[in-house]
PDB file of C-alpha atoms in Angstrom:
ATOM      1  CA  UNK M 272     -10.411 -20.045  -7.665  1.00 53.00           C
ATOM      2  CA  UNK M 273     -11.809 -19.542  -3.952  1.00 55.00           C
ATOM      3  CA  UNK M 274      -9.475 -17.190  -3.204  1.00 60.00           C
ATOM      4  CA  UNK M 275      -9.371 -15.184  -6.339  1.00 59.00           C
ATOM      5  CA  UNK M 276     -13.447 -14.758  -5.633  1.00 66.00           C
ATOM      6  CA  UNK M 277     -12.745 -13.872  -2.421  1.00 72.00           C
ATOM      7  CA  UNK M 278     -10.463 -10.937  -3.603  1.00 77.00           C
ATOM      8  CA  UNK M 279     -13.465 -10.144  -6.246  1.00 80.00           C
ATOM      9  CA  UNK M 280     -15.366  -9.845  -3.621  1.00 86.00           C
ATOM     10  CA  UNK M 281     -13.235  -7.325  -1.167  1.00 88.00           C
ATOM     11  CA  UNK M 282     -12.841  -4.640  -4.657  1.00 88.00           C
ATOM     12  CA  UNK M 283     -16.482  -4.576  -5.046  1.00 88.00           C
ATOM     13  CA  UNK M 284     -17.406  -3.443  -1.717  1.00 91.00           C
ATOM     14  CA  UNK M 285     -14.600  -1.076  -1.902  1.00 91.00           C
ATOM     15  CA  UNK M 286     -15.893   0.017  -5.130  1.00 91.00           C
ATOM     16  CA  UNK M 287     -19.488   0.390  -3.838  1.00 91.00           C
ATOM     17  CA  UNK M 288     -17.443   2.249  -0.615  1.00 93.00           C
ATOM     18  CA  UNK M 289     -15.435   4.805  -3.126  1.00 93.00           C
ATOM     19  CA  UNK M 290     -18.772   5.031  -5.048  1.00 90.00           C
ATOM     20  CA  UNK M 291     -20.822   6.012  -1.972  1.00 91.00           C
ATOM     21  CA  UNK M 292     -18.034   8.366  -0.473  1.00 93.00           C
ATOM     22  CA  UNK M 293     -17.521  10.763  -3.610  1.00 88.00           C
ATOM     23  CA  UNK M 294     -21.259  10.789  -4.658  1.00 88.00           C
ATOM     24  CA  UNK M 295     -21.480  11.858  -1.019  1.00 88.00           C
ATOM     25  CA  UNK M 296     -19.280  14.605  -1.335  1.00 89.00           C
ATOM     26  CA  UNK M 297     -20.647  15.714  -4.983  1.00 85.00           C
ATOM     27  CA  UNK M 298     -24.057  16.255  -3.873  1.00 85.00           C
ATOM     28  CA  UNK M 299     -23.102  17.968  -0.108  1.00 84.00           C
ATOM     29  CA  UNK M 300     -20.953  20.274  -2.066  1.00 84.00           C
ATOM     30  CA  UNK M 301     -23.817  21.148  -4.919  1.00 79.00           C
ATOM     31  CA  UNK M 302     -25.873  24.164  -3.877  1.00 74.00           C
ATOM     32  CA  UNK M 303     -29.518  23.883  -4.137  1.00 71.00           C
ATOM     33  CA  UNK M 304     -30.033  27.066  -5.357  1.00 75.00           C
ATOM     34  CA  UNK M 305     -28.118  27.964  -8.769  1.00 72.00           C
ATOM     35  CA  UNK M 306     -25.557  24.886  -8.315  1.00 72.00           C
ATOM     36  CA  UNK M 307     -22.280  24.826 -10.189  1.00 75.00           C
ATOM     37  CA  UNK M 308     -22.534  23.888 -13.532  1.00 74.00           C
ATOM     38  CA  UNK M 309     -19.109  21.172 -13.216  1.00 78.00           C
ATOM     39  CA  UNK M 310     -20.810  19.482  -9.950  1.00 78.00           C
ATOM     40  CA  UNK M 311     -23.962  19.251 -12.126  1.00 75.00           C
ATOM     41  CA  UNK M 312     -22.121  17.674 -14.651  1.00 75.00           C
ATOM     42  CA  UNK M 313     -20.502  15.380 -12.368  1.00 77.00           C
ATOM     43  CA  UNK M 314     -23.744  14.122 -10.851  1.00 77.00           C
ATOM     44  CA  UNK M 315     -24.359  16.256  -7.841  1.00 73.00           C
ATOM     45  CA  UNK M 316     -27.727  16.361  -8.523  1.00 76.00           C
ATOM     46  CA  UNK M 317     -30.421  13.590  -7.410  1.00 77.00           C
ATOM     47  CA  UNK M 318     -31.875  11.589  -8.901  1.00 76.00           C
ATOM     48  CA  UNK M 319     -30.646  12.976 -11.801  1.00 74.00           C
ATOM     49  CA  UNK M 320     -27.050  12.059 -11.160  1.00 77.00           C
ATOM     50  CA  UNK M 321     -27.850   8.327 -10.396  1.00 85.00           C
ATOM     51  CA  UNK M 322     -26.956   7.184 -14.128  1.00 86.00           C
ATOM     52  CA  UNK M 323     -22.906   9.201 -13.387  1.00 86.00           C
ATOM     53  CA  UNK M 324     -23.394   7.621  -9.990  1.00 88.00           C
ATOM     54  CA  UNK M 325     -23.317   3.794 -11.359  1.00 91.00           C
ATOM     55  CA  UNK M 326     -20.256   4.539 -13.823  1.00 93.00           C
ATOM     56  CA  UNK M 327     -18.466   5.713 -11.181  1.00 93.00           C
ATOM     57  CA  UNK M 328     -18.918   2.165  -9.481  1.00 94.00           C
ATOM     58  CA  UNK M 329     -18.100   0.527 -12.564  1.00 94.00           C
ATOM     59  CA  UNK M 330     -14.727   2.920 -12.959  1.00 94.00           C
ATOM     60  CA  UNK M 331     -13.790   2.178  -9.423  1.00 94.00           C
ATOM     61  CA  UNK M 332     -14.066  -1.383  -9.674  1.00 93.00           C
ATOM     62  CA  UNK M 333     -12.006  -1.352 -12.993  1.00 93.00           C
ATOM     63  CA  UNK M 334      -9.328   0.793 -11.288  1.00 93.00           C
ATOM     64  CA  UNK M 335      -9.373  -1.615  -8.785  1.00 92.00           C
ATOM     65  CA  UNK M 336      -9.056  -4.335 -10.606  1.00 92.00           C
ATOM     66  CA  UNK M 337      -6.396  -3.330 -12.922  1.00 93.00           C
ATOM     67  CA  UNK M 338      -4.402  -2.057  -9.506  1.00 92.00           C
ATOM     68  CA  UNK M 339      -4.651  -5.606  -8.657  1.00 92.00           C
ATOM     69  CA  UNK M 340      -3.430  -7.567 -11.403  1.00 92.00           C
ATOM     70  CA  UNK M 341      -0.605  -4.663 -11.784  1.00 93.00           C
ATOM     71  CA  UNK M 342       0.109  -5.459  -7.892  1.00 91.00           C
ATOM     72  CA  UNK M 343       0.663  -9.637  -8.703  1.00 91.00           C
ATOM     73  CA  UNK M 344       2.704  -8.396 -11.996  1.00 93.00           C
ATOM     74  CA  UNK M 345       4.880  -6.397  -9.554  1.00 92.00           C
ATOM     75  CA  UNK M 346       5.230  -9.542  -7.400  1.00 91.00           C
ATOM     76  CA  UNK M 347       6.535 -11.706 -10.157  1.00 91.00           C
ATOM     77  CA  UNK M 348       9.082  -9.164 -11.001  1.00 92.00           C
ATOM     78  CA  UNK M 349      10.448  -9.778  -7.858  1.00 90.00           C
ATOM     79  CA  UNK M 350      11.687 -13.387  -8.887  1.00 89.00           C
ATOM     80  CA  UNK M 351      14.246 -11.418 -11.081  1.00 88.00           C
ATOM     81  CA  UNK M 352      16.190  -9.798  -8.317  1.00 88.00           C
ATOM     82  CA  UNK M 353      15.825 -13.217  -6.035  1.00 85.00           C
ATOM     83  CA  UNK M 354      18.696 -13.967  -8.956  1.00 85.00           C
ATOM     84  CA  UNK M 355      16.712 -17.746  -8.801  1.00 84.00           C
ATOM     85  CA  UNK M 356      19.157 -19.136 -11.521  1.00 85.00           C
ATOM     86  CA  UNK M 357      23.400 -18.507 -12.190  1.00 82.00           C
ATOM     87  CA  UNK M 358      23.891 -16.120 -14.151  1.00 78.00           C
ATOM     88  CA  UNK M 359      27.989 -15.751 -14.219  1.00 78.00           C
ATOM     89  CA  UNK M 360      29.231 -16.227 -17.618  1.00 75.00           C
ATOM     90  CA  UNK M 361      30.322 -19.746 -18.598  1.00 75.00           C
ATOM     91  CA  UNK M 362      28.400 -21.153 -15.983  1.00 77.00           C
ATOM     92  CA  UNK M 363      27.332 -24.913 -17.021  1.00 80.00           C
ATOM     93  CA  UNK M 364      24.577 -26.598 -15.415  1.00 77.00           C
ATOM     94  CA  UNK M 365      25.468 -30.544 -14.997  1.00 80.00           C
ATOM     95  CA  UNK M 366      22.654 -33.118 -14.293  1.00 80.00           C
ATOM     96  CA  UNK M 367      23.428 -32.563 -10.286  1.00 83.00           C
ATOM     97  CA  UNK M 368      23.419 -28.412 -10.606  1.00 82.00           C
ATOM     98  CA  UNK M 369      19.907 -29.349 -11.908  1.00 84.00           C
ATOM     99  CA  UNK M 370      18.421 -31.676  -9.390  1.00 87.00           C
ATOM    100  CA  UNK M 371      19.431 -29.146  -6.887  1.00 88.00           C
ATOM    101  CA  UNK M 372      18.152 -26.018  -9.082  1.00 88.00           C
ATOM    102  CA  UNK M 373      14.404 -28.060  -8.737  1.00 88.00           C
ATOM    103  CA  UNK M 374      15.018 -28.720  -4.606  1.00 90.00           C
ATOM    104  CA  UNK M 375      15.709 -24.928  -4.633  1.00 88.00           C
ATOM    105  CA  UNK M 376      12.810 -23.715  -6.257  1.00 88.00           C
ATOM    106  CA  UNK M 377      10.532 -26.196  -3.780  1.00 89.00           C
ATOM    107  CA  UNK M 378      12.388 -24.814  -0.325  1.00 89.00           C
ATOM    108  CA  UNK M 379      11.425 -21.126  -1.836  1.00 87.00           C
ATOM    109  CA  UNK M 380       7.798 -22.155  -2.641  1.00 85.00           C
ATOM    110  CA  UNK M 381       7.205 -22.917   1.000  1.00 87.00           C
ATOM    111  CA  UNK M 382       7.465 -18.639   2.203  1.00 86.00           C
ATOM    112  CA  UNK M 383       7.052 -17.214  -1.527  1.00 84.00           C
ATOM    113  CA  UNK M 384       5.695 -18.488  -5.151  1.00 87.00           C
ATOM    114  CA  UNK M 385       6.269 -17.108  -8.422  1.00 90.00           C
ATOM    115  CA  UNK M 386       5.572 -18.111 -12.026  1.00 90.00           C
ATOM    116  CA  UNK M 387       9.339 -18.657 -12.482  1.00 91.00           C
ATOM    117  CA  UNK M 388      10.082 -21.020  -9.398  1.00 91.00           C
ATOM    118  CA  UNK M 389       7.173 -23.208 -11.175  1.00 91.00           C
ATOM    119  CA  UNK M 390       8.555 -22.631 -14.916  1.00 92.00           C
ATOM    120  CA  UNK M 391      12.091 -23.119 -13.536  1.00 91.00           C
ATOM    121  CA  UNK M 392      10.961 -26.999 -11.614  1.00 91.00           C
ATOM    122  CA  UNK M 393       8.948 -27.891 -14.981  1.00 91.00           C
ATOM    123  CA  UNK M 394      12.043 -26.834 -16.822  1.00 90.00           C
ATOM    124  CA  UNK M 395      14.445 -28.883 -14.997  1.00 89.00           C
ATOM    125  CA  UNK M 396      12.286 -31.969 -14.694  1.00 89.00           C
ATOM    126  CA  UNK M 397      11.743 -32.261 -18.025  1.00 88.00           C
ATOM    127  CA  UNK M 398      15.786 -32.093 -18.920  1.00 86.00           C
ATOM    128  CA  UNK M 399      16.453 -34.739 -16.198  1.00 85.00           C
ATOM    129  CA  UNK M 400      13.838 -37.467 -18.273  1.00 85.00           C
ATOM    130  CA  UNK M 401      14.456 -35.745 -21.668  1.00 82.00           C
ATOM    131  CA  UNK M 402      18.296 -34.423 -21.765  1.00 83.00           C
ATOM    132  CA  UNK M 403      17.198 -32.327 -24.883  1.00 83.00           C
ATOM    133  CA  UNK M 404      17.593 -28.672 -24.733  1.00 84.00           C
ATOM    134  CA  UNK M 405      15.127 -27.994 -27.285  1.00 87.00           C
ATOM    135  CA  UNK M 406      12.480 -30.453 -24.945  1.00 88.00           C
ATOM    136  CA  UNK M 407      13.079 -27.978 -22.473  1.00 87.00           C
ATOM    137  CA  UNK M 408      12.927 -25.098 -24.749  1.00 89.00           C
ATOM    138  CA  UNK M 409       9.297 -25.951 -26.596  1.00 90.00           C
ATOM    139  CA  UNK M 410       7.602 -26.322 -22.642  1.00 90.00           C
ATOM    140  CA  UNK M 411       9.171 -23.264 -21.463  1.00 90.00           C
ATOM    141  CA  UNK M 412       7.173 -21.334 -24.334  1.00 91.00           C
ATOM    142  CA  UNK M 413       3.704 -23.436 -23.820  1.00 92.00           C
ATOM    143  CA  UNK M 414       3.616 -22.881 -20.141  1.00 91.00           C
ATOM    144  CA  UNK M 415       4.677 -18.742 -20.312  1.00 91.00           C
ATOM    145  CA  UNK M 416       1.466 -19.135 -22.832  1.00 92.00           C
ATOM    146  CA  UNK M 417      -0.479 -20.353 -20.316  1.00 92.00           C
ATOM    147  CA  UNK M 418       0.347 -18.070 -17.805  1.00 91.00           C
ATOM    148  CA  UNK M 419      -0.362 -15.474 -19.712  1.00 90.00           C
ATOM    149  CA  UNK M 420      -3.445 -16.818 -20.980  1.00 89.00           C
ATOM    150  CA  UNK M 421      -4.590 -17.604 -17.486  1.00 88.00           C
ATOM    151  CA  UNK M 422      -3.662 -13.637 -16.393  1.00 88.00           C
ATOM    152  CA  UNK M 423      -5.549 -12.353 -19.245  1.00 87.00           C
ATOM    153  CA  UNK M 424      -8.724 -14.808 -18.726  1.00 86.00           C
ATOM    154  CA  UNK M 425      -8.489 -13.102 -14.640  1.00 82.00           C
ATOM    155  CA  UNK M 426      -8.763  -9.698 -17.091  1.00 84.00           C
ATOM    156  CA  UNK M 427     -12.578 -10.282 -18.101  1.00 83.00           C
ATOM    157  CA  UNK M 428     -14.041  -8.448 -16.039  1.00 84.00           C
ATOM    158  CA  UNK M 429     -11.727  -5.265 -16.805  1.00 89.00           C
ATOM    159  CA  UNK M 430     -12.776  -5.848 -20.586  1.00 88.00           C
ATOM    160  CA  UNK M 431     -16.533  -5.969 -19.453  1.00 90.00           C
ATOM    161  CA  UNK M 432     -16.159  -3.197 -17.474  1.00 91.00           C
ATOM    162  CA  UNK M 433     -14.171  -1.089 -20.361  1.00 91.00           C
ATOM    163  CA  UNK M 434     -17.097  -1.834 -22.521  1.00 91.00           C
ATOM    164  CA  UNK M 435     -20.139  -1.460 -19.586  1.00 92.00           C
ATOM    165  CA  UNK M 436     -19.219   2.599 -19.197  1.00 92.00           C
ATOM    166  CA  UNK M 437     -19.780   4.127 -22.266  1.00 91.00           C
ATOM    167  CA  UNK M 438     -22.607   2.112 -22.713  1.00 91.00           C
ATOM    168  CA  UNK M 439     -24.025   3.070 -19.182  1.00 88.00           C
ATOM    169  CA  UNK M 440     -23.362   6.973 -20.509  1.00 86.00           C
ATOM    170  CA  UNK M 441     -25.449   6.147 -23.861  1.00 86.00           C
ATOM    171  CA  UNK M 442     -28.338   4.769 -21.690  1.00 86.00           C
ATOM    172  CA  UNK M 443     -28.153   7.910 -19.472  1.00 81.00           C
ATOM    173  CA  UNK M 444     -28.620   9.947 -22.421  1.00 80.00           C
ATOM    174  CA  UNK M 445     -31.445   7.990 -24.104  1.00 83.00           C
ATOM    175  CA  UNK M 446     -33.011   8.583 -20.419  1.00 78.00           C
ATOM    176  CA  UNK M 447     -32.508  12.476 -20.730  1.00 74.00           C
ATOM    177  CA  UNK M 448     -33.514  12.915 -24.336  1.00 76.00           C
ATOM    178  CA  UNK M 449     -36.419  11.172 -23.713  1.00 73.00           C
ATOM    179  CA  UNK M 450     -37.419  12.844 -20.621  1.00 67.00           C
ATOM    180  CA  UNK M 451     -37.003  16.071 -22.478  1.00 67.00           C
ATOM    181  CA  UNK M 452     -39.721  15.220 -24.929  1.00 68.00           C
ATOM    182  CA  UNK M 453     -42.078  14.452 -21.966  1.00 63.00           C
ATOM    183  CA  UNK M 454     -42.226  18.344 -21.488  1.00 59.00           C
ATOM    184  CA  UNK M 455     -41.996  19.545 -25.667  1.00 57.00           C
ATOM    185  CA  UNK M 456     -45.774  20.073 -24.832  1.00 56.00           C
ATOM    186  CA  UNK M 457     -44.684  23.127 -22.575  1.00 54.00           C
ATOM    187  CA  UNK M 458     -41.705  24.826 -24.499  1.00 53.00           C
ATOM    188  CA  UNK M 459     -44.673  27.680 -25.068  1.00 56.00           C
ATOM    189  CA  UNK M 460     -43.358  28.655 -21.169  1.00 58.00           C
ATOM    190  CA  UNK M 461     -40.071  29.672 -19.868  1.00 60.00           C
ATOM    191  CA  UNK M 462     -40.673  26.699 -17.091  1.00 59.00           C
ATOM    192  CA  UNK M 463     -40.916  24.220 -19.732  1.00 54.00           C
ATOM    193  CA  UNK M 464     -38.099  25.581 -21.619  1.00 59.00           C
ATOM    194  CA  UNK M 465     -36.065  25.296 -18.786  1.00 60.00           C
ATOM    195  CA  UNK M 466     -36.754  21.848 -18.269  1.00 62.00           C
ATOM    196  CA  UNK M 467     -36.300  20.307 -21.680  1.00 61.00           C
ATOM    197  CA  UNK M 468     -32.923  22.369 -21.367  1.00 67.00           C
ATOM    198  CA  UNK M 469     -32.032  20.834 -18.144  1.00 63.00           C
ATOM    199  CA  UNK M 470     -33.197  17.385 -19.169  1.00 63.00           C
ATOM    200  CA  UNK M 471     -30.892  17.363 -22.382  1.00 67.00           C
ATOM    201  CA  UNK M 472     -28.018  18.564 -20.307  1.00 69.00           C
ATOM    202  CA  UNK M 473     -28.203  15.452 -18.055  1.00 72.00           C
ATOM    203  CA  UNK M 474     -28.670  13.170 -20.924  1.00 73.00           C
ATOM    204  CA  UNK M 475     -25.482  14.951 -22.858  1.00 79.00           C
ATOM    205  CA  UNK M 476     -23.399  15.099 -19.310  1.00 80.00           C
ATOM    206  CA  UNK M 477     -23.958  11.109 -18.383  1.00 84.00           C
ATOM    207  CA  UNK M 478     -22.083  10.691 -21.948  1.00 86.00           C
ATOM    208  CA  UNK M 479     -19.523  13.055 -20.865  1.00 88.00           C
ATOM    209  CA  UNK M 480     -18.582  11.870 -18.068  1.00 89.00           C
ATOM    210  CA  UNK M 481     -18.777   7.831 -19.011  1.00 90.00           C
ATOM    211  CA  UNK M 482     -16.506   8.661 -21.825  1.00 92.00           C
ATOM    212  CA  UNK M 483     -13.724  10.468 -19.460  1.00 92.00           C
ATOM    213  CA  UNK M 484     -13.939   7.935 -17.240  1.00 94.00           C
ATOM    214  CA  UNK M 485     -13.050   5.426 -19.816  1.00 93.00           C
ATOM    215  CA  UNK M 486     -10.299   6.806 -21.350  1.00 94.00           C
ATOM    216  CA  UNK M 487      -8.197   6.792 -17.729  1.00 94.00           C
ATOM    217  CA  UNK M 488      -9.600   3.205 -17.664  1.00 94.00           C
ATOM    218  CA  UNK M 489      -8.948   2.131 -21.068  1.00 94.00           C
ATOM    219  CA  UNK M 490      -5.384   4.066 -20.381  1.00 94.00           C
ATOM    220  CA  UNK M 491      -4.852   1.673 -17.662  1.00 93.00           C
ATOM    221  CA  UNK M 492      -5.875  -1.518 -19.312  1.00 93.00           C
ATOM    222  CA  UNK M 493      -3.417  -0.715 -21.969  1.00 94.00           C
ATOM    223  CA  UNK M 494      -0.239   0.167 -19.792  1.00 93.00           C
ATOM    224  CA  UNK M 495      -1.158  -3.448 -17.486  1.00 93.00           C
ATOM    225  CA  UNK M 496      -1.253  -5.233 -20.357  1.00 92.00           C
ATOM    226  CA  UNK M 497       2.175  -3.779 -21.771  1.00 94.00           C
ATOM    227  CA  UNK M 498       3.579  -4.511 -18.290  1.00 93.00           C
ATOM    228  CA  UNK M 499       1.947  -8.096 -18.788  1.00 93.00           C
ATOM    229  CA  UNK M 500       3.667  -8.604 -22.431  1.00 92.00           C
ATOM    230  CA  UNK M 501       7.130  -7.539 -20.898  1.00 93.00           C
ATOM    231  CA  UNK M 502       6.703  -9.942 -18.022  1.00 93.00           C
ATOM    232  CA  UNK M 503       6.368 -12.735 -19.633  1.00 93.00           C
ATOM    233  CA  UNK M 504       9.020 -11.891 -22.805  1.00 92.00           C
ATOM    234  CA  UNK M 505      11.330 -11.317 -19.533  1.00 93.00           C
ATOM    235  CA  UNK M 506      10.639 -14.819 -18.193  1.00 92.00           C
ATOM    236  CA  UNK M 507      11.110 -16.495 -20.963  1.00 91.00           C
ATOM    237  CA  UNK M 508      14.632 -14.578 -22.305  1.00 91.00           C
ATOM    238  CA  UNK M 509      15.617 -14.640 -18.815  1.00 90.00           C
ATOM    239  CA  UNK M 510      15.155 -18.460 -18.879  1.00 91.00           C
ATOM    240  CA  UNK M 511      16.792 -19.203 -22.344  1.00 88.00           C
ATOM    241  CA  UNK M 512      19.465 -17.111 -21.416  1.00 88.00           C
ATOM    242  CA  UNK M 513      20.338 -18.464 -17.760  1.00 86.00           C
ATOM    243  CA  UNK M 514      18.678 -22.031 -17.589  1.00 86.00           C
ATOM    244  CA  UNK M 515      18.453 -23.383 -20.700  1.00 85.00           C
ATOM    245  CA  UNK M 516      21.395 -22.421 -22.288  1.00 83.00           C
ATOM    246  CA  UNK M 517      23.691 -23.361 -19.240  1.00 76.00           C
ATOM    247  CA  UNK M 518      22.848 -27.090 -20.086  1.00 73.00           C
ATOM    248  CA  UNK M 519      25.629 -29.465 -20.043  1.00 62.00           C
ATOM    249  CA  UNK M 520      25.814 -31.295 -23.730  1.00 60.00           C
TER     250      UNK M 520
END
């Protein structure tokens, strides 16, 4: 739990880094005089761009996150070309082949863990005290649903994020609209008309831009948690079809 803090803790400041680098660049690169109407958009103006500013943040650190989890998804796909268990046709596992499957999986733990060297030790324990395939079959299912309940409770703050930018975009236009009624009084002058206009293109560009931003998001969330669902359905065939199945009857 100290550890997976600590990581929290690195993608924030690298979110509030990102954040401060292409505000940076957004407002350097929007004119003062007649600025471009995208880098407007975008939040190239102060402080009128502070509301795009803060989804930014939150996009980066749901990119970041969601790069994260897809990075330790990666790593447990790696078990499957360690080739952990036999998988030669007509290969039987006897009550020694698994005592020694078990050491194996502890001498690998020592330089590299994966959810499969701890499914496959579970596994094999409880065949050596239960000698009952289908034992073995019913905790191989529980604990791939508790890994994958644990991965997806690690996920919360991508879900509150998801949900945090389009709401930060609706506050930014509540903001503008509102701010554009402060000057109704003046609409009688082309300065005031121009600044009720301005005003209510803020407030309609903070929803703009929160909504883009979560679509990529939302489009990453849903391809990690495909890649999530195929993990585990992997680890669990690939363990029916090479462990469990292999037992000697």
């Amino acid at each position: 739990m100290k550890d997976l803090m600590n990581h929290r803790a690195v993608r924030l400041l690298v979110s509030v880094v990102l954040t401060f680098l292409f505000m940076g660049i957004l407002v350097v690169c929007t004119s003062d005089k007649d600025p471009n109407r995208i880098l407007v958009m975008l939040g190239g103006t102060m402080p009128e761009g502070l509301i795009q500013g803060f989804t930014y943040f939150l996009f980066f650190f749901g990119m970041c996150e969601v790069t994260w989890i897809s990075g330790r998804i990666t790593h447990e796909n790696d078990a499957f070309s360690a080739h952990l268990l036999p998988e030669k046709e007509n290969w039987v596992l006897s009550a020694d082949d698994v005592s020694q499957l078990k050491l194996n999986m502890q001498s690998m733990e020592r330089s590299q863990k994966f959810y499969m060297t701890d499914l496959i030790k579970k596994a094999c324990t409880k065949y050596r005290l239960s000698k009952s395939s289908s034992e073995v079959l019913d905790l191989v299912d529980a604990q791939v649903r508790i890994y994958q309940e644990e991965m997806e409770s690690e996920q919360s703050f991508i879900s509150y994020v998801a949900w945090a930018i389009p709401s930060v975009g609706f506050i930014g236009t509540v903001i503008g609209i509102a701010a554009s009624l402060g000057y109704a009084g003046a609409v009688s002058t082309p300065e005031g008309i121009t600044k009720v206009t301005d005003m209510l293109s803020v407030a309609f560009d903070t929803t703009l831009v929160a909504l883009a931003l979560s679509i990529i998001l939302m489009f990453g969330i849903h391809n990690l948690r495909k890649r999530q669902d195929s993990l585990f359905a992997h680890i669990n065939a690939y363990l029916i079809e090479n462990l469990i199945n292999r037992f000697y009857k």
